[in-house]
XYZ file of C-alpha atoms in Angstrom:
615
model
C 26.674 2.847 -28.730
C 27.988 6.264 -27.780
C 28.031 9.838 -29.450
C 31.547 9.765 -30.417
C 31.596 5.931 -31.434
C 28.783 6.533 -33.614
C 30.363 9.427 -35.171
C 33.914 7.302 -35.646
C 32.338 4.552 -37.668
C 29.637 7.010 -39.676
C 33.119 8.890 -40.498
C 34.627 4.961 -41.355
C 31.796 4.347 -43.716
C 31.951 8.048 -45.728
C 36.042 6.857 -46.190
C 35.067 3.702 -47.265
C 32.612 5.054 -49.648
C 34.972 7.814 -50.881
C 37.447 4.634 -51.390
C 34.805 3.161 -53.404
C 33.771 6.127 -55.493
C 37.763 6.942 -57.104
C 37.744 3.017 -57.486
C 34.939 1.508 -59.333
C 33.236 2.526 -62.168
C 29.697 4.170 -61.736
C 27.040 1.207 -61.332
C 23.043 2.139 -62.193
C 21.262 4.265 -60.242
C 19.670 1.877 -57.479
C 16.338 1.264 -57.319
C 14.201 2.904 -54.362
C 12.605 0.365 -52.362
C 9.490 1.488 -49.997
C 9.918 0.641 -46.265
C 6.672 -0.608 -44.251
C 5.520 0.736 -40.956
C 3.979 -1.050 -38.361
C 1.633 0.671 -35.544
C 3.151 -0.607 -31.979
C -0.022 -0.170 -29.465
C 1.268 1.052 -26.228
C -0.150 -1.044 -23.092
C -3.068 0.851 -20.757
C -1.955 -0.069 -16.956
C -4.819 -0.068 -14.512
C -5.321 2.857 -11.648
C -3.812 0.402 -9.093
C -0.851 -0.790 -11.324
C -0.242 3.607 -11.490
C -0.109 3.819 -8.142
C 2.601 0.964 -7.683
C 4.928 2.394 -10.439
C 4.705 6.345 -9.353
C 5.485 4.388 -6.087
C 9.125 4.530 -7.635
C 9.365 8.620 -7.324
C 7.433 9.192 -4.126
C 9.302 10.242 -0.992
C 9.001 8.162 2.504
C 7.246 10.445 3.750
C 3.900 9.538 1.543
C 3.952 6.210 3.138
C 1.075 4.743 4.335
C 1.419 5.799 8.279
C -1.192 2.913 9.409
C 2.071 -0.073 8.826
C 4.885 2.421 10.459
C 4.722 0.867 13.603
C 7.260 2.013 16.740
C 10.234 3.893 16.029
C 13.551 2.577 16.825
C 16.954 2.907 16.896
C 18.562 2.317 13.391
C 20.902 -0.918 13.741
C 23.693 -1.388 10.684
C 25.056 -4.811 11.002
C 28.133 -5.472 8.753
C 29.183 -9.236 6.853
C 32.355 -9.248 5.656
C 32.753 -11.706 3.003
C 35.621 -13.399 0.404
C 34.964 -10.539 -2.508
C 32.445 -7.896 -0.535
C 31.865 -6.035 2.691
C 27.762 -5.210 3.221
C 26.127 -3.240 5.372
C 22.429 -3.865 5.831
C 20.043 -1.639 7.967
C 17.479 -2.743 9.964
C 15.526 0.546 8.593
C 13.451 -0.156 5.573
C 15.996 -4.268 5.697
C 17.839 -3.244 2.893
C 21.507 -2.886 1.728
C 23.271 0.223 3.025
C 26.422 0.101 1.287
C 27.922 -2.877 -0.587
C 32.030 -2.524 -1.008
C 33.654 -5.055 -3.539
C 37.037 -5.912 -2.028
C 38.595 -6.758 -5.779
C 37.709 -3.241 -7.416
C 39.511 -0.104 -6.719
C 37.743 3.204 -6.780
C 39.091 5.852 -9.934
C 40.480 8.012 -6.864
C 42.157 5.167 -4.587
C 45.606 6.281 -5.148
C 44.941 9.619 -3.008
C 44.090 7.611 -0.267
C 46.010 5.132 1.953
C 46.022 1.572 1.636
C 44.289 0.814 5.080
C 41.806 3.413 4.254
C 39.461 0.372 2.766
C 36.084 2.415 2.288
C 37.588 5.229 0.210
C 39.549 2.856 -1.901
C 37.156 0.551 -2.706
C 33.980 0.674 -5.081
C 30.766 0.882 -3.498
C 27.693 0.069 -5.575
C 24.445 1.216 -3.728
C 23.389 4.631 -3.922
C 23.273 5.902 -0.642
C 20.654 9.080 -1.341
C 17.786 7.425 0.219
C 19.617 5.652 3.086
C 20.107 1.974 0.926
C 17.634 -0.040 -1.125
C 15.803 -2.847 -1.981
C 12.018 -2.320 -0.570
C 8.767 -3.617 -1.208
C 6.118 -1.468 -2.376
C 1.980 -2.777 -2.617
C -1.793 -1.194 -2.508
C -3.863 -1.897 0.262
C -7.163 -2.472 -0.757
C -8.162 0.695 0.874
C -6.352 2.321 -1.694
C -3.287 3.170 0.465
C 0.471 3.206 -0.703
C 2.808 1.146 1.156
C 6.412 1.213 1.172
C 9.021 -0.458 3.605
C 11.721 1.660 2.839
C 11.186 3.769 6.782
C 9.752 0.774 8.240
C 11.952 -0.053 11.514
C 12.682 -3.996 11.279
C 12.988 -6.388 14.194
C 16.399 -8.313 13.855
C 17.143 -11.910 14.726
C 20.695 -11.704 15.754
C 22.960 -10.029 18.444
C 25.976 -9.138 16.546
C 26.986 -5.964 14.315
C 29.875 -7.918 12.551
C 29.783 -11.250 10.908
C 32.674 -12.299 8.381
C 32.109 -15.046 5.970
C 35.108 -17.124 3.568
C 34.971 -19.658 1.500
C 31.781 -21.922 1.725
C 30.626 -20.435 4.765
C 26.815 -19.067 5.015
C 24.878 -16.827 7.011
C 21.167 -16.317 7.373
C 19.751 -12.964 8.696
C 16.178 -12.559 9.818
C 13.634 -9.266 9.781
C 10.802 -8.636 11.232
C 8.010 -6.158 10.722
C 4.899 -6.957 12.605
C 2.013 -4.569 12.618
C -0.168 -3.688 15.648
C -2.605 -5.883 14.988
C -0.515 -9.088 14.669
C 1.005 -8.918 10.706
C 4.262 -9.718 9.982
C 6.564 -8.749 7.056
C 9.631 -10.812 6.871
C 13.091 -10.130 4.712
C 16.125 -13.311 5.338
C 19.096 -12.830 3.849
C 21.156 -16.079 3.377
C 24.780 -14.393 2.464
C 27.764 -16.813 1.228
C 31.506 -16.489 1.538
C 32.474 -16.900 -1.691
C 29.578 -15.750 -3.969
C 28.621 -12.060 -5.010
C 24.830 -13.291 -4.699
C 22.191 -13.195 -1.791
C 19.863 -15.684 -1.195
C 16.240 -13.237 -0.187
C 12.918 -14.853 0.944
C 10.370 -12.673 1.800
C 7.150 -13.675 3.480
C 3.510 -12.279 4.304
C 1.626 -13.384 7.244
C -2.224 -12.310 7.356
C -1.941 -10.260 4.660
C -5.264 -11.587 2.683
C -7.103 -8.639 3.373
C -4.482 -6.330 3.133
C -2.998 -6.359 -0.205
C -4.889 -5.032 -3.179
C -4.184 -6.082 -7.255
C -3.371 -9.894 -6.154
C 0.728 -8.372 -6.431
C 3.390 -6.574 -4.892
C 6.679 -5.179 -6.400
C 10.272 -5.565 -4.840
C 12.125 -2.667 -6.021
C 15.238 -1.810 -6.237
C 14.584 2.424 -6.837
C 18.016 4.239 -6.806
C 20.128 2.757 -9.298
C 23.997 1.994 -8.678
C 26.411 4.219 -8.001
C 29.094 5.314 -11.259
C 32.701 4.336 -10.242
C 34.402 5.819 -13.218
C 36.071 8.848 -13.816
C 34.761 9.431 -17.253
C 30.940 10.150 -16.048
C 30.047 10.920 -20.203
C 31.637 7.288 -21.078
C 29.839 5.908 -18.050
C 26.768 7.414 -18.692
C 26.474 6.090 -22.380
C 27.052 2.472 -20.504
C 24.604 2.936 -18.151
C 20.945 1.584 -18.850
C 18.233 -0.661 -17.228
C 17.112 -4.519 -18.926
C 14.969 -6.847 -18.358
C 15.563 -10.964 -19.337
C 12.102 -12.619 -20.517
C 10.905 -15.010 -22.989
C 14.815 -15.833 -23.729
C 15.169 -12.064 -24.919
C 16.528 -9.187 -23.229
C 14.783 -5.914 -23.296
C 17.465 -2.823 -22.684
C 15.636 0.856 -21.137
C 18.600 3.414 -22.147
C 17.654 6.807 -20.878
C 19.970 9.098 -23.469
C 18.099 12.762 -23.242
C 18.144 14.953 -20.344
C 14.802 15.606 -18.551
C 13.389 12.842 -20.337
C 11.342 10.405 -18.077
C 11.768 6.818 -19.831
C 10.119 3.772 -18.601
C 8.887 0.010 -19.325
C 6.349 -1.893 -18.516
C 5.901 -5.405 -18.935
C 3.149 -8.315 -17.967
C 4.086 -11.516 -17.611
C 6.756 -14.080 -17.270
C 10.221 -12.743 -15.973
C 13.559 -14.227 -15.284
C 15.440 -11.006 -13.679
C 15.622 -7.544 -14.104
C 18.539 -5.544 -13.935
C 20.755 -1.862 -13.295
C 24.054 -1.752 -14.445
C 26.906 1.464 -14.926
C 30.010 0.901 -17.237
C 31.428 -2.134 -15.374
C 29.127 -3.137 -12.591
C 25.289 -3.846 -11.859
C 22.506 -4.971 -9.493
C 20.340 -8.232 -10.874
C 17.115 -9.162 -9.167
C 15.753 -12.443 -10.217
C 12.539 -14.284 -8.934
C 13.364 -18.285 -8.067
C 10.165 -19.666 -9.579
C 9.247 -16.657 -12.127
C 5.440 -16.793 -12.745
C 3.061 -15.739 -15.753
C 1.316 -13.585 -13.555
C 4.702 -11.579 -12.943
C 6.030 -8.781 -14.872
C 8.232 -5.572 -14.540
C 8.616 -2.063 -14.454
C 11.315 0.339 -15.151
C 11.938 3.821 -15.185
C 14.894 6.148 -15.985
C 16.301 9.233 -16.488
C 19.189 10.859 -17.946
C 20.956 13.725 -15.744
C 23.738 16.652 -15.612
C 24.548 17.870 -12.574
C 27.610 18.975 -10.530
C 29.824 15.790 -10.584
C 29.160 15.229 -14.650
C 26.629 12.954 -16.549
C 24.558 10.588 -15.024
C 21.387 8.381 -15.423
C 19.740 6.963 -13.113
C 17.170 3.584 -13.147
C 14.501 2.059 -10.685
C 13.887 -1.371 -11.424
C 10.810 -3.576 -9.535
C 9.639 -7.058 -9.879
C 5.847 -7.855 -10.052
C 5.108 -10.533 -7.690
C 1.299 -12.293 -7.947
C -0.134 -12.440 -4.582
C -2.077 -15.215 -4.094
C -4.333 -14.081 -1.623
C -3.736 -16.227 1.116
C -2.773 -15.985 4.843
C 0.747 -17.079 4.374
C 3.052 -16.382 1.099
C 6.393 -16.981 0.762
C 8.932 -16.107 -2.370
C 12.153 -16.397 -2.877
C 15.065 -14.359 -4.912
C 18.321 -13.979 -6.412
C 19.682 -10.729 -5.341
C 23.441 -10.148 -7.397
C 25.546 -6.739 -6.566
C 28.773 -7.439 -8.457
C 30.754 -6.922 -11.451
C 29.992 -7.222 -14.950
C 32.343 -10.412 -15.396
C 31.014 -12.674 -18.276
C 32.365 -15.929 -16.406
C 31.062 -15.201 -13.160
C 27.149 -14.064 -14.170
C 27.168 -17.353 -16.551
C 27.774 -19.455 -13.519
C 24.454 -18.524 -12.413
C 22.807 -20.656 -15.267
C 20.361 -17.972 -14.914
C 21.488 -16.142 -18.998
C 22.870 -13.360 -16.437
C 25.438 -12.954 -18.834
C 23.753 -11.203 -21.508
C 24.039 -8.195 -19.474
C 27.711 -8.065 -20.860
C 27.830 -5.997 -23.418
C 29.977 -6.824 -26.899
C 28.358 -4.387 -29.343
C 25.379 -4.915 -31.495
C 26.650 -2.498 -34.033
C 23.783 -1.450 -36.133
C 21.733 -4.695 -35.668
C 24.649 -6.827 -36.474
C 24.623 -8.173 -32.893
C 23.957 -12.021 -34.132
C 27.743 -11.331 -36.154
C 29.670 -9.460 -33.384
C 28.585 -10.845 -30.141
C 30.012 -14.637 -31.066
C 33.059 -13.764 -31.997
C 33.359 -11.181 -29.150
C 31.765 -14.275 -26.513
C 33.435 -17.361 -28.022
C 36.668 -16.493 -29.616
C 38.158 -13.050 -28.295
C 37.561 -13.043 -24.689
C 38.533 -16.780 -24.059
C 41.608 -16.093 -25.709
C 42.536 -12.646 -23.709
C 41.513 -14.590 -20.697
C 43.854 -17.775 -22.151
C 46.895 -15.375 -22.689
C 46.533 -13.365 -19.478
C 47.183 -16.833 -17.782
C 50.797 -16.936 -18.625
C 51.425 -13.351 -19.043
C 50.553 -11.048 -16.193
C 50.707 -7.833 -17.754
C 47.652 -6.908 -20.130
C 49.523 -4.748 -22.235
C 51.715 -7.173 -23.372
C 48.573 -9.452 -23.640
C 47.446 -7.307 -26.354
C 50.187 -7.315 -27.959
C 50.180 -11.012 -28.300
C 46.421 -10.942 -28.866
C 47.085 -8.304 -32.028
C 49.620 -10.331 -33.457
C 47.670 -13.515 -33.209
C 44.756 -11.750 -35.399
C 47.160 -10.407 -37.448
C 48.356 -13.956 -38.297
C 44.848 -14.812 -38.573
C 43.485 -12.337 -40.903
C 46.920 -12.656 -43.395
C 45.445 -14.529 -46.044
C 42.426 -11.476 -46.465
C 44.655 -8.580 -45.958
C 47.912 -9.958 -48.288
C 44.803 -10.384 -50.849
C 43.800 -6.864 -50.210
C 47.048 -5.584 -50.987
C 47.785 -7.678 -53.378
C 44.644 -6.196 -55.200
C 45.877 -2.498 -54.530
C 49.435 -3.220 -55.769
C 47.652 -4.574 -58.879
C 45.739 -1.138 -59.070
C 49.018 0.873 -58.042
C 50.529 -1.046 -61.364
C 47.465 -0.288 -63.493
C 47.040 3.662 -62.971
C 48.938 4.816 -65.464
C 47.343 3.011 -67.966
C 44.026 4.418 -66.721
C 45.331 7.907 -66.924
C 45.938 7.375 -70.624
C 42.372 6.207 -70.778
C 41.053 9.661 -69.018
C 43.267 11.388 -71.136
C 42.932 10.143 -74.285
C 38.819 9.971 -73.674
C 38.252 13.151 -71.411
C 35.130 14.836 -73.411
C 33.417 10.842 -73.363
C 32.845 9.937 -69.811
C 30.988 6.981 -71.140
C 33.815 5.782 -72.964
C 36.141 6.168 -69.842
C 34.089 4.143 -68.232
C 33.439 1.538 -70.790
C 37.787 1.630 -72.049
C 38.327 1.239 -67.883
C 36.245 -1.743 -67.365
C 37.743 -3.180 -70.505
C 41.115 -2.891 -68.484
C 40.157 -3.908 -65.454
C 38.509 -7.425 -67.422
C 42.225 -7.742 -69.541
C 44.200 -7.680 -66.424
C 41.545 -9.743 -64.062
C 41.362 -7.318 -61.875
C 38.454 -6.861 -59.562
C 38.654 -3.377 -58.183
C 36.759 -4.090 -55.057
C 39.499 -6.716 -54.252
C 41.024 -4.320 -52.108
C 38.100 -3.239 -50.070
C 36.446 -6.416 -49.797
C 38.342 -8.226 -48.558
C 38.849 -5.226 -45.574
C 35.130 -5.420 -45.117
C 35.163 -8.951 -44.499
C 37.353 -8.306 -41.450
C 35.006 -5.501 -40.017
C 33.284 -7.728 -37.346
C 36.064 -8.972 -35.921
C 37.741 -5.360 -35.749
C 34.265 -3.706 -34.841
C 34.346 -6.998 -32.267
C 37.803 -5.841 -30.567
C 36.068 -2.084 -30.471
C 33.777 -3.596 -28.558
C 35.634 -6.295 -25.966
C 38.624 -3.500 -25.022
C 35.138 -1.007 -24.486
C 33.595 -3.219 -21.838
C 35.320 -5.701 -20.752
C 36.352 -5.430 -16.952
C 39.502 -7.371 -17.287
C 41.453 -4.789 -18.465
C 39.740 -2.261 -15.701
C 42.444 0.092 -14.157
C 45.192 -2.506 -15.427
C 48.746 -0.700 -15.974
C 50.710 -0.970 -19.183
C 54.333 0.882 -19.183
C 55.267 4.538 -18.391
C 52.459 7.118 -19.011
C 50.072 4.101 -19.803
C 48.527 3.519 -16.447
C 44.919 2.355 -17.488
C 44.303 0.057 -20.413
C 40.766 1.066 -20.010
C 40.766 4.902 -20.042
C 42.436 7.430 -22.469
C 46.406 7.188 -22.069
C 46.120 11.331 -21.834
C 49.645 13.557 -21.858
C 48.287 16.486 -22.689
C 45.127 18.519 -21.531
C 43.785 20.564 -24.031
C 42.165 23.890 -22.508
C 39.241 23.538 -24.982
C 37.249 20.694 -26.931
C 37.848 19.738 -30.460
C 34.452 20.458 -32.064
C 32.690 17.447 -33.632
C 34.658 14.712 -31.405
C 33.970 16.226 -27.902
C 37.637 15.826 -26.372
C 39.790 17.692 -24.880
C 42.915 15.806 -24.769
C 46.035 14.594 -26.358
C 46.503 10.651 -26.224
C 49.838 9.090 -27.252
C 48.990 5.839 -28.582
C 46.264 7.899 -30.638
C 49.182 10.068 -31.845
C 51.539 7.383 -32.670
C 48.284 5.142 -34.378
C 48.121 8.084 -36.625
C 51.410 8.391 -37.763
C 51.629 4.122 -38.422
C 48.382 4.899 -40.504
C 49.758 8.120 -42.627
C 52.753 5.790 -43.520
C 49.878 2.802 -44.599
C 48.095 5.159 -46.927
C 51.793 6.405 -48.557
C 52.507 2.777 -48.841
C 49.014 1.841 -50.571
C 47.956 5.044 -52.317
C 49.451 6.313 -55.486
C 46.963 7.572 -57.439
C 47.063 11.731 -57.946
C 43.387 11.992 -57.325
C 43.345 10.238 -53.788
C 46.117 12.151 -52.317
C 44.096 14.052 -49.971
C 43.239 10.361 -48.342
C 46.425 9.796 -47.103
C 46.393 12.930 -44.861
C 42.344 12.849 -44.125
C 42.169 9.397 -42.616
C 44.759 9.765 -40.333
C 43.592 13.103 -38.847
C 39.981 11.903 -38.121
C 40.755 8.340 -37.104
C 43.846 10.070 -34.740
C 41.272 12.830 -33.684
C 38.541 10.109 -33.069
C 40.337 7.480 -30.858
C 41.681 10.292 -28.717
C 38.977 9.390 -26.444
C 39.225 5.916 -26.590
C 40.559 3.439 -23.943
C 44.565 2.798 -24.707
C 43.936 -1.163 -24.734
C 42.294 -0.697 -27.590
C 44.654 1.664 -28.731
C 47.147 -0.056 -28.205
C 46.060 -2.959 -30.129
C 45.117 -0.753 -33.601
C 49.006 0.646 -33.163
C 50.274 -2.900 -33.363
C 47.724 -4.169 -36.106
C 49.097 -1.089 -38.180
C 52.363 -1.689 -37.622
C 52.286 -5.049 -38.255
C 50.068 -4.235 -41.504
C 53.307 -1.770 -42.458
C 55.929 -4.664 -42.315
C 53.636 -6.572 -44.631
C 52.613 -4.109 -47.000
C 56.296 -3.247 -47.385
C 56.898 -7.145 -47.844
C 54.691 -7.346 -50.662
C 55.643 -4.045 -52.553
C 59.261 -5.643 -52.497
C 58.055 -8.745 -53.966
C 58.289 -8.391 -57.388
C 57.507 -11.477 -58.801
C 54.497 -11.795 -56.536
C 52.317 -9.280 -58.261
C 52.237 -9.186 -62.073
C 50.309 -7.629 -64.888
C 49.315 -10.202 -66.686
C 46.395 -10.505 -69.232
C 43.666 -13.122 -69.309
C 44.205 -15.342 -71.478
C 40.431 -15.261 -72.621
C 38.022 -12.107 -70.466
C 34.840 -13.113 -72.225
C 35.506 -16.739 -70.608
C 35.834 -15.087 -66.849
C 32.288 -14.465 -65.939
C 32.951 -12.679 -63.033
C 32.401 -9.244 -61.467
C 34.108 -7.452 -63.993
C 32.187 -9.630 -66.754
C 29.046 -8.500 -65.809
C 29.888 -5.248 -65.353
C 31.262 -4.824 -68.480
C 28.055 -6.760 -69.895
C 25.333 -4.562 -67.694
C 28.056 -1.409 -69.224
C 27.161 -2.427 -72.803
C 23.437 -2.497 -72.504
C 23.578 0.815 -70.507
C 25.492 2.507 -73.413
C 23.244 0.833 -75.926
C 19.669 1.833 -74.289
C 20.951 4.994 -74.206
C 21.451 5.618 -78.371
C 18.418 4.152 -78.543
C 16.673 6.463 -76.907
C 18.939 9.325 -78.639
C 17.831 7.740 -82.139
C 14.144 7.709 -81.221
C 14.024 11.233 -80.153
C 16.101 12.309 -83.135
């Protein structure tokens, strides 16, 4: 979770404690409860296992000369697929550049429409020439990397272009002087995002050292998003293993982070904000493992972090050796990674606010998405999608909040009565206390009804947070007028500083108009003297905080609070809905109020005992 998310819902939780403080009574001091530690022993990697994963920061140029072999003439061969164009080199056979024909670049608008490589987002970083190597010891002690190795290819053409179900197999070749061959196929399909790889020793028994080599991929993926902060606190490294997903998040500059891990592993993976590379072994062995590094940057063009990823691959030790892989350069589209039957689609992201992942992620996974994705089939436009969507919760969530405003109506009704009480008792804050519980067990009224019930719908709202964060649905997708980008801020104004605290510099309208639909929800709910400030307070921070928030989800808090406005003002017309009525019998309800009046008593009656005793 970012800075300024964090910050929004530690700044929810003080308002919802400040709600809680001028409503309830004071409870006992809680009891302090001691937390245990536990030691976590950090793994010792062997000399040779160093030498592989600094492999990930050295240059080409500390290659093992003895495997360079005769220089040739760099060959780029393009396949032009259903959803990507690729560009492989026969230097180093890896991926040049990798354009996905479905995704737009931030910028594409400055450019013209036939202008297809500077409109179009294109994932591999291109500092080191392309990527995906392999990297091993030689038993003399020598590091080897194929990055600047000049491959042999199979095929005469530059240009292939694939649809539908077609295929296409490309061969490399790297044979040594003395007869030993490194080979890299490709096997590329029309209408899939994923590669096929096999890649294949021959009489290289004697050669490689540690019984494993690593296929890396070492230079990340490229960001695609304006916002290089929001992108940044999306960016991380994972790795999928034992049916659990480890994430490597590098979050402080000049801080090297990295992971390593023995064993059995299904894939490992680099993603930004909406995109990411997944490597995943066929046949993933116990002898595997991975390793990942990162590190969080600023430089010229904004935030960034960048992540090396490698698989450990046993060698076996024999003449010939052959494994295969799952290479995937694509978006971050739940329905397309879980087609892979390969749990790729853990990598989406729907919040795991503070540990309550096992909550939010369902609801996110099973309920919200299917139904944007339902909607969006018979209406085009996600803005009005969202519209639907927020009235559809709305409907959903009516019988919790029209009991949560009953309850505050009920308290609305009761204040005077409790002003008497602080008046007529102001030098006995005990008896206050005691007198206002009394009331509150009279009347039946519980007052947490109002905020529990608002709790209770937390996932689902902290779920939404989540969904209009990451999902790439609603990537670049228009609205109406100024509203251009249901993912990004809906900005109108650029403010020539930052607000302090929230880190933004601009004026969103949606946040603006949320604000004002909430300042006329706390007039409607609020009455008493003492909470006054509340109704001015919340608004401010909550406008001030989802200023830099993406206008989808904007745009769906506007309509929740609107619609939340018709029905509070529904209710407070009512007036045979909510009544003051006594119990008919309080000692009879043993219910919140029962046993707080109860645990009140005892309180109040410890206490002159101990003032008798000392008298």
């Amino acid at each position: 979770m970012d800075k300024q998310s964090t910050i929004g819902f530690i700044l929810i939780g003080i308002i919802l404690i400040l709600w809680l403080y001028w409503n309830t009574p004071t409870p006992p001091p809680p009891q302090q409860q001691q937390t245990d530690t536990t030691l976590v022993q950090k793994e010792i990697i062997n000399e040779k296992e160093k030498k592989i994963n600094e492999a990930h920061d050295e240059s080409s140029t500390k290659t093992d000369t003895t495997f360079s072999g005769v220089i040739k003439p760099e060959r780029i061969i393009t396949i032009e697929t259903d959803l990507a164009k690729i560009e492989l080199t026969t230097r180093g056979a890896k991926i040049r550049k990798y354009y996905l024909k479905k995704y737009e670049t931030w910028y594409h608008k400055e450019f013209d429409k036939s202008d297809f490589y500077n409109r179009h987002v294109q994932l591999v970083n291109t500092q080191q020439g392309g990527d995906f190597n392999i990297i091993f010891v030689t038993k003399d002690g020598k590091l080897v990397n194929t990055s600047n190795f000049d491959f042999d290819f199979n095929a005469d053409n530059y240009y292939y272009k694939l649809s539908d179900k077609d295929s296409l197999v490309l061969t490399y070749n790297f044979t040594t002087s003395d007869n030993r061959t490194i080979k890299k196929n490709f096997t590329f399909y029309g209408n899939n995002y994923a590669a096929d790889v096999d890649i294949e020793f021959d009489n290289f028994d004697d050669i490689i050292s540690s019984y494993r080599y690593d296929v890396v991929w070492n230079n990340g993926i490229n960001f695609t998003e304006k916002n290089s902060v929001d992108e940044a606190n999306h960016s991380n490294a994972s790795v999928y293993a034992g049916d659990e997903q480890t994430i490597i998040d590098a979050t402080h500059e000049d801080e090297k982070y990295t992971k390593d891990i023995n064993g059995k592993v299904d894939w490992v993976s680099v993603r930004n904000k909406y995109f990411t590379v997944i490597l995943s072994p066929e046949n993933p062995s116990d002898d595997g493992g991975a390793y990942i590094e990162g590190y969080h940057k600023q430089s010229l063009l904004g935030v960034r972090e960048y992540y090396s990823m490698s698989l450990k691959v046993p060698f076996k030790n024999q003449k010939y050796q052959k494994d295969s892989f799952k290479l995937y350069l694509g978006p971050i589209d739940y329905d397309v990674l879980k087609s892979y039957g390969k749990n790729f689609e853990v990598i989406v992201d729907f919040g795991s606010f503070f540990g309550l992942k096992f909550i939010i992620r369902p609801i996110s996974e099973y309920v919200l998405l299917p139904l944007l994705q339902f909607l969006h089939k018979f209406i085009p436009n996600y803005g009005l999608v969202i519209i639907v969507l927020s009235i559809i919760i709305k409907f959903a969530l009516h019988p919790l909040t029209r009991q949560s405003m009953k309850s505050m109506k009920k308290m609305q009704m009761l204040q005077p009565k409790i002003n008497e009480i602080k008046e007529k008792y102001k030098d006995d804050p005990q008896r206050i206390q005691k007198e206002t519980m009394k009331l509150y067990s009279t009347y039946g009224i519980n007052p947490m009804g109002g905020c529990l019930p608002m709790l209770l719908q937390m996932p689902i709202l902290i779920a939404l947070w989540s969904l209009f964060n990451n999902v790439i649905d609603i990537r670049q997708q228009p609205f109406v007028l100024w509203i251009d980008n249901l993912s990004a801020p809906d900005k109108i104004y650029k403010l020539p500083f930052k607000i302090p605290l929230f880190n933004i510099d601009i004026i969103s309208g949606l946040a603006l108009l949320l604000g004002i639909t909430m300042f006329i929800q706390q007039k409607q709910s609020i009455k008493d003297p003492s909470q006054k400030a509340l109704v001015y307070i919340m608004p401010i921070m909550f406008t001030l905080m989802f200023m830099g928030f993406p206008s989808g989800l904007n745009l769906y808090y506007f309509m929740f609070n609107l619609l939340s406005i018709v029905q509070q003002y529904y209710i407070n017309k009512r007036k045979d809905d909510v009544e003051l009525v006594p119990v008919a019998d309080p000692k009879k309800k043993k219910g919140f109020m029962a046993r707080m009046m109860e645990a009140a008593e005892k309180q109040a009656q410890a206490q002159k005992k101990t003032a008798h005793k000392r008298k």
